[in-house]
Structures are given as structure tokens and as C-alpha cells.
PDB file of C-alpha atoms in Angstrom:
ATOM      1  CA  UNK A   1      92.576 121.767  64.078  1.00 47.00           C
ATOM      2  CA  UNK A   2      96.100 122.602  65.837  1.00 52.00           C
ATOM      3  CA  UNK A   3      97.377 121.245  69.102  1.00 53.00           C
ATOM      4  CA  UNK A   4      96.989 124.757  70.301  1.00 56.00           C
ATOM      5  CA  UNK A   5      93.095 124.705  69.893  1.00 87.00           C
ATOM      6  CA  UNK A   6      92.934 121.825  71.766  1.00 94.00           C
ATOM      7  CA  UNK A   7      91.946 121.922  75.877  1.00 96.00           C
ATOM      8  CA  UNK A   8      95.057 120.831  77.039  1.00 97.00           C
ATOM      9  CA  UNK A   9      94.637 118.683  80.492  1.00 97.00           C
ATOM     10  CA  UNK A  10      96.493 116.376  83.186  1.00 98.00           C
ATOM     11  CA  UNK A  11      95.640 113.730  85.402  1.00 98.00           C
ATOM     12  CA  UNK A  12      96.035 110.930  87.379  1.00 98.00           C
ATOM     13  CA  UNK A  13      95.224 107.636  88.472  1.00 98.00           C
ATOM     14  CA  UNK A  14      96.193 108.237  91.580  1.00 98.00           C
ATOM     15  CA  UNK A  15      96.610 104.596  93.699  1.00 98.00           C
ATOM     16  CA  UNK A  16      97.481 102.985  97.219  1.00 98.00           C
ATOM     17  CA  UNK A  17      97.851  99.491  98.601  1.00 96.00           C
ATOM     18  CA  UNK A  18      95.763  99.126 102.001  1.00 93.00           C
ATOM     19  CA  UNK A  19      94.799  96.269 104.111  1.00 93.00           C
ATOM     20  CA  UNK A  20      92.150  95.723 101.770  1.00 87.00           C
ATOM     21  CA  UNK A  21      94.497  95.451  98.852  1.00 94.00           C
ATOM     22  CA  UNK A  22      95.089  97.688  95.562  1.00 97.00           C
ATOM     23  CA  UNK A  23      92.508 101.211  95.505  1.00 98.00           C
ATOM     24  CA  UNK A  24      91.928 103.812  92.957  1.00 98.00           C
ATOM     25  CA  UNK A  25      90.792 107.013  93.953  1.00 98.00           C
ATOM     26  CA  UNK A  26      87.876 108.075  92.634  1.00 98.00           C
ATOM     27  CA  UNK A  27      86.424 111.973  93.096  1.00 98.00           C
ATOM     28  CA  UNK A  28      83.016 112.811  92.538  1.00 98.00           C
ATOM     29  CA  UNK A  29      82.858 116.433  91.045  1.00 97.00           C
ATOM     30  CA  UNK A  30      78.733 117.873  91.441  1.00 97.00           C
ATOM     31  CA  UNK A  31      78.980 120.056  88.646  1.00 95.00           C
ATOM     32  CA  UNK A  32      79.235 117.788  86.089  1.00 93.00           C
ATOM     33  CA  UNK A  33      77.420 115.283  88.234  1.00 96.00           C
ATOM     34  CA  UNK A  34      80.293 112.404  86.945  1.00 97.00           C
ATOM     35  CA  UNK A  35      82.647 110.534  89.130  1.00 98.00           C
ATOM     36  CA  UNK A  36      85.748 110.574  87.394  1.00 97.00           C
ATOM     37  CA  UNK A  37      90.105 110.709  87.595  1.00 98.00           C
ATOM     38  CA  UNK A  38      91.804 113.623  89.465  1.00 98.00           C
ATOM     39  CA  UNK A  39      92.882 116.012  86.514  1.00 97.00           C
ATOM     40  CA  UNK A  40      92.134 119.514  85.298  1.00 96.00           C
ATOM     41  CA  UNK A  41      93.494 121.764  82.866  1.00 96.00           C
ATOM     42  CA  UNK A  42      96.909 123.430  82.074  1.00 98.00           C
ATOM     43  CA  UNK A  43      97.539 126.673  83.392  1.00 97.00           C
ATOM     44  CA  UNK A  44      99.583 128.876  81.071  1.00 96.00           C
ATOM     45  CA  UNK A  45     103.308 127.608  80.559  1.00 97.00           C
ATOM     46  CA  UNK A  46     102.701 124.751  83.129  1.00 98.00           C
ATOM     47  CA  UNK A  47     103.920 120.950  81.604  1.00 98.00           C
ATOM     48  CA  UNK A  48     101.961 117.971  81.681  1.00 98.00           C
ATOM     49  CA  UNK A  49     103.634 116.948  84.397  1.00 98.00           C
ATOM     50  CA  UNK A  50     102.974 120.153  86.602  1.00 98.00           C
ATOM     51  CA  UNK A  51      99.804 119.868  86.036  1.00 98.00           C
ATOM     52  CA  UNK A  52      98.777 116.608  87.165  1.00 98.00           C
ATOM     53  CA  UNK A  53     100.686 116.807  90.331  1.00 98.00           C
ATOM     54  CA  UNK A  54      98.729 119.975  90.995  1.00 98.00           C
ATOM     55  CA  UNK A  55      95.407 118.662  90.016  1.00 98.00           C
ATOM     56  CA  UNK A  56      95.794 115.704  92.116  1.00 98.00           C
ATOM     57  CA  UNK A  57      96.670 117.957  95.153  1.00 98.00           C
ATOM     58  CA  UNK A  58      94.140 120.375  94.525  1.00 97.00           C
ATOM     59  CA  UNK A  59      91.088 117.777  94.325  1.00 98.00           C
ATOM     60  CA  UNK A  60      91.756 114.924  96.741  1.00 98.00           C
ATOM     61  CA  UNK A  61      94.097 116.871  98.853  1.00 98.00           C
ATOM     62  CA  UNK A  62      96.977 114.238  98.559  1.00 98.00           C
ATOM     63  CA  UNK A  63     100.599 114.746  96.979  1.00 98.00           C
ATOM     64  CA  UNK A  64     101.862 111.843  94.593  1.00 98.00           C
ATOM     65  CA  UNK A  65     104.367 110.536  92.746  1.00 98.00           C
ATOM     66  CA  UNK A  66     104.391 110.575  89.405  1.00 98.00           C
ATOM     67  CA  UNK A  67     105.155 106.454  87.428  1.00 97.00           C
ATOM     68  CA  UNK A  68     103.921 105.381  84.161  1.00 96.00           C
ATOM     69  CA  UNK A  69     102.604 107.629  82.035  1.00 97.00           C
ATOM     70  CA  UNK A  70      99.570 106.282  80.196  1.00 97.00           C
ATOM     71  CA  UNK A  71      97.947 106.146  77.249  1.00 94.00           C
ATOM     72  CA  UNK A  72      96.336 109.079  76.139  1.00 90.00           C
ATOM     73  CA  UNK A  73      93.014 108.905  75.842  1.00 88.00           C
ATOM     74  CA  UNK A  74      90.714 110.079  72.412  1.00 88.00           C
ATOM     75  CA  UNK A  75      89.824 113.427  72.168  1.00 92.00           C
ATOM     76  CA  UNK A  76      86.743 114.325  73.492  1.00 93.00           C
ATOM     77  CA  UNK A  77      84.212 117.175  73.552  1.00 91.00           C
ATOM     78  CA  UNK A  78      84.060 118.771  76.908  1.00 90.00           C
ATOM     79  CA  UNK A  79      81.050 120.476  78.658  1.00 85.00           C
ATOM     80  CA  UNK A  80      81.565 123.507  76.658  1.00 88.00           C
ATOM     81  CA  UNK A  81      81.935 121.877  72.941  1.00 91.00           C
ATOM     82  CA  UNK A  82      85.647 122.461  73.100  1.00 93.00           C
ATOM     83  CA  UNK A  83      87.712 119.218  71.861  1.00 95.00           C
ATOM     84  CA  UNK A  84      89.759 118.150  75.065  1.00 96.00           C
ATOM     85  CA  UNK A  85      92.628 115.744  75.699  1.00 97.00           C
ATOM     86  CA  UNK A  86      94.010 114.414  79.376  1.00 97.00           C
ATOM     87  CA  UNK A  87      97.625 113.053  79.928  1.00 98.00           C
ATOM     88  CA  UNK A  88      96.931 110.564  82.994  1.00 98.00           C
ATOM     89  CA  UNK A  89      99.845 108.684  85.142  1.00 98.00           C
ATOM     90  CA  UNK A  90      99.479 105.867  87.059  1.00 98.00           C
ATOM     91  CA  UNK A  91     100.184 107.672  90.481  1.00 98.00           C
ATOM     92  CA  UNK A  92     101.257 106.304  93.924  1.00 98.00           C
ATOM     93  CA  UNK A  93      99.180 108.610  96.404  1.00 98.00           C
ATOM     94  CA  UNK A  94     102.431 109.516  99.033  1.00 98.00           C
ATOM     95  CA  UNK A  95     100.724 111.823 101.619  1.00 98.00           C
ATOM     96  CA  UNK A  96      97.447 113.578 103.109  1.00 98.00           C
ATOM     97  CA  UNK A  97      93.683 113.242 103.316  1.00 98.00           C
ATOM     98  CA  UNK A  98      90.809 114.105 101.212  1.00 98.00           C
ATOM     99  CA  UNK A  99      88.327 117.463 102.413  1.00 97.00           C
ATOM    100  CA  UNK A 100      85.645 118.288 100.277  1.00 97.00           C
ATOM    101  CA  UNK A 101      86.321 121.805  98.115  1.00 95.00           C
ATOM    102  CA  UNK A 102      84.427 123.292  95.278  1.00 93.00           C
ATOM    103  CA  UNK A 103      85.253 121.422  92.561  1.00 95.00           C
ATOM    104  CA  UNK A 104      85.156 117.855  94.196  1.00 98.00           C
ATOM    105  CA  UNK A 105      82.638 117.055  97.304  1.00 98.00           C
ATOM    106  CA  UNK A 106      83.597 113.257  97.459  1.00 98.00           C
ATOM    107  CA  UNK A 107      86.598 110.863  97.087  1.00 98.00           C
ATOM    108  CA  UNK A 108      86.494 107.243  97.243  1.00 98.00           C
ATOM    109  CA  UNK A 109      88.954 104.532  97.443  1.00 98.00           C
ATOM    110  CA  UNK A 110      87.582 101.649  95.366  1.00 98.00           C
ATOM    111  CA  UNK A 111      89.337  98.071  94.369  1.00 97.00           C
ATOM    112  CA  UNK A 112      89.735  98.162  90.443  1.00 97.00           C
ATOM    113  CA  UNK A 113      86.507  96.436  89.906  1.00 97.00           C
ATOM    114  CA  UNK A 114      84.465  98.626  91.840  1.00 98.00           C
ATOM    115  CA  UNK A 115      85.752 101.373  90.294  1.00 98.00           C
ATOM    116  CA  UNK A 116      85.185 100.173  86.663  1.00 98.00           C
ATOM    117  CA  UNK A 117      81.700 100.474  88.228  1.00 98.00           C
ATOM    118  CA  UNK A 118      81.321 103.915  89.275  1.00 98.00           C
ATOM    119  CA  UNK A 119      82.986 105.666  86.849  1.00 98.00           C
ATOM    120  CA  UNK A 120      80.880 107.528  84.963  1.00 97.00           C
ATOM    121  CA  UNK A 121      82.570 107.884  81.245  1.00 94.00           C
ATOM    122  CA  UNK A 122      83.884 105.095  79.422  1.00 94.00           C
ATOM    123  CA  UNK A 123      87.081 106.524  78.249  1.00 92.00           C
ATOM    124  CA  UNK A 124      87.753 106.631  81.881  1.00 96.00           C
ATOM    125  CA  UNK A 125      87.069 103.147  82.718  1.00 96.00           C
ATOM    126  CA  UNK A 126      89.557 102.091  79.990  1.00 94.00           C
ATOM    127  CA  UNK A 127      92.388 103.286  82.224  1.00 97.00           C
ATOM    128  CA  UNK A 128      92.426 100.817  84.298  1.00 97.00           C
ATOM    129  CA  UNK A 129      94.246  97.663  83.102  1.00 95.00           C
ATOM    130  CA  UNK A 130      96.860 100.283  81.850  1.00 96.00           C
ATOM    131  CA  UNK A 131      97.186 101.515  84.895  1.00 97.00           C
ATOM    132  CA  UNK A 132      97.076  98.342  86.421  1.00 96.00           C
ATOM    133  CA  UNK A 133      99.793  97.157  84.150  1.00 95.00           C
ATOM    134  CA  UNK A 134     101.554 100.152  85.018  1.00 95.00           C
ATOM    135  CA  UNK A 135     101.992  99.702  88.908  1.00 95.00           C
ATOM    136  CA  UNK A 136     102.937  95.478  88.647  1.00 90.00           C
ATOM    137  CA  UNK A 137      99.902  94.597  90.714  1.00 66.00           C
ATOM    138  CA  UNK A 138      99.093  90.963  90.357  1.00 48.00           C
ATOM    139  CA  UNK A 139      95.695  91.514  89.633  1.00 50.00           C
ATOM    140  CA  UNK A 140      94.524  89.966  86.396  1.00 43.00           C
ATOM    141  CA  UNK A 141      93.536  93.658  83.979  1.00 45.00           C
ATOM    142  CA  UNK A 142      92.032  91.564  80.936  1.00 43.00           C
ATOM    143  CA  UNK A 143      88.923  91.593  82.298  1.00 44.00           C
ATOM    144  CA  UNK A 144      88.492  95.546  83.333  1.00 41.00           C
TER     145      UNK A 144
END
């Protein structure tokens, strides 16, 4: 199988520091019923890149800036028994607020922990201690 057959997709793990300490935001997308990563597929001609910022705009309604790029997760069989791959950044969340839309009715900031929780695929939850890694926090990612 080529590249090119591939579902090419982009996303973040898009992050914040608040009173309460490191968060990961979380959206909950009803229909697939998962909680997962902001991220969605590449349009035609559109870069990894391009993509993720858009994605992460489009679902939780906040811009970002791009750091770390992370490793890229197995491929995976999506909904529609295509093989899929996801480029995912760690992501600083910059600017705006989350309003429910069509693809994703819920977002929720979570400490790392709790979100190794509610995610609902396992190749998601093994983004986090990269992505912890990735931003510097001093929060100990051997045990996520």
C-alpha cells in the first residue's frame, strides 16, 4: 500500500497552563461516540501543518501555536475500513473559546491524568508523556 492510499490526517494536543495547573483539551465528537485529540483530515494540497492548525480551530474554536511535533502514531483502520495516520503537535492553545458545532458537542480541559482517563482509544492516550515531554512541564510522564 502507497502513502497516497493512506487517510492522510493532522492534529493536536492542544494545551494551557491555568490556575489549576497543566490541561489538555479534550473534544468529545457524538458520531463516533469517542472523546479524542482535535484533528481531521487533509484537504487537497493542504500540509500537515495547515491542517492541524485548521482542525484545531475548527473543533474547539481556539487558534494555537504549533511546538513539538510528535510521534506519529500506528496506522489505524478508521470508521470506514480505510488505513489512517494523524501527525499530532504538542500545541499551546493562544486564543478563543469552545461552542459546540457538528462535528464536536463538548470540550474539556483535563490535567494529564484525567485525561489518560477519558480518552477513549489507546493510541491516543499514548500521546501524552510525549507531549508532556514536549512542552517542559515538570510533571513526571513515566507513569501516563
Amino acid at each position: 500500500m502507497t502513502r497516497t492510499d493512506v487517510v492522510r490526517a493532522a492534529g493536536c494536543v492542544l494545551w494551557r497552563r491555568s490556575s489549576a495547573g497543566l490541561e489538555l483539551a479534550l473534544v468529545y465528537r457524538p458520531k463516533w461516540s469517542d472523546w479524542s485529540w482535535p484533528k481531521g483530515k487533509l484537504k487537497r494540497g493542504e500540509s500537515s501543518e495547515a491542517a492541524a492548525h485548521r482542525e484545531v480551530l475548527e473543533e474547539t474554536g481556539y487558534a494555537c501555536r504549533l511546538g513539538t511535533k510528535l510521534p506519529t502514531p500506528p496506522r489505524y483502520i478508521d470508521h470506514q475500513g480505510r488505513p489512517k495516520e494523524v501527525d499530532y503537535w504538542a500545541a499551546e492553545a493562544t486564543s478563543g473559546a469552545f461552542e459546540a458545532n457538528d462535528e464536536v458537542s463538548a470540550l474539556v480541559w483535563l490535567t494529564p491524568e484525567e485525561a489518560r482517563e477519558r480518552l477513549t482509544h489507546e493510541r491516543d492516550r499514548e500521546l501524552i508523556s510525549y507531549a508532556l515531554i514536549a512542552i517542559g512541564t515538570d510533571d513526571d510522564a513515566r507513569g501516563l
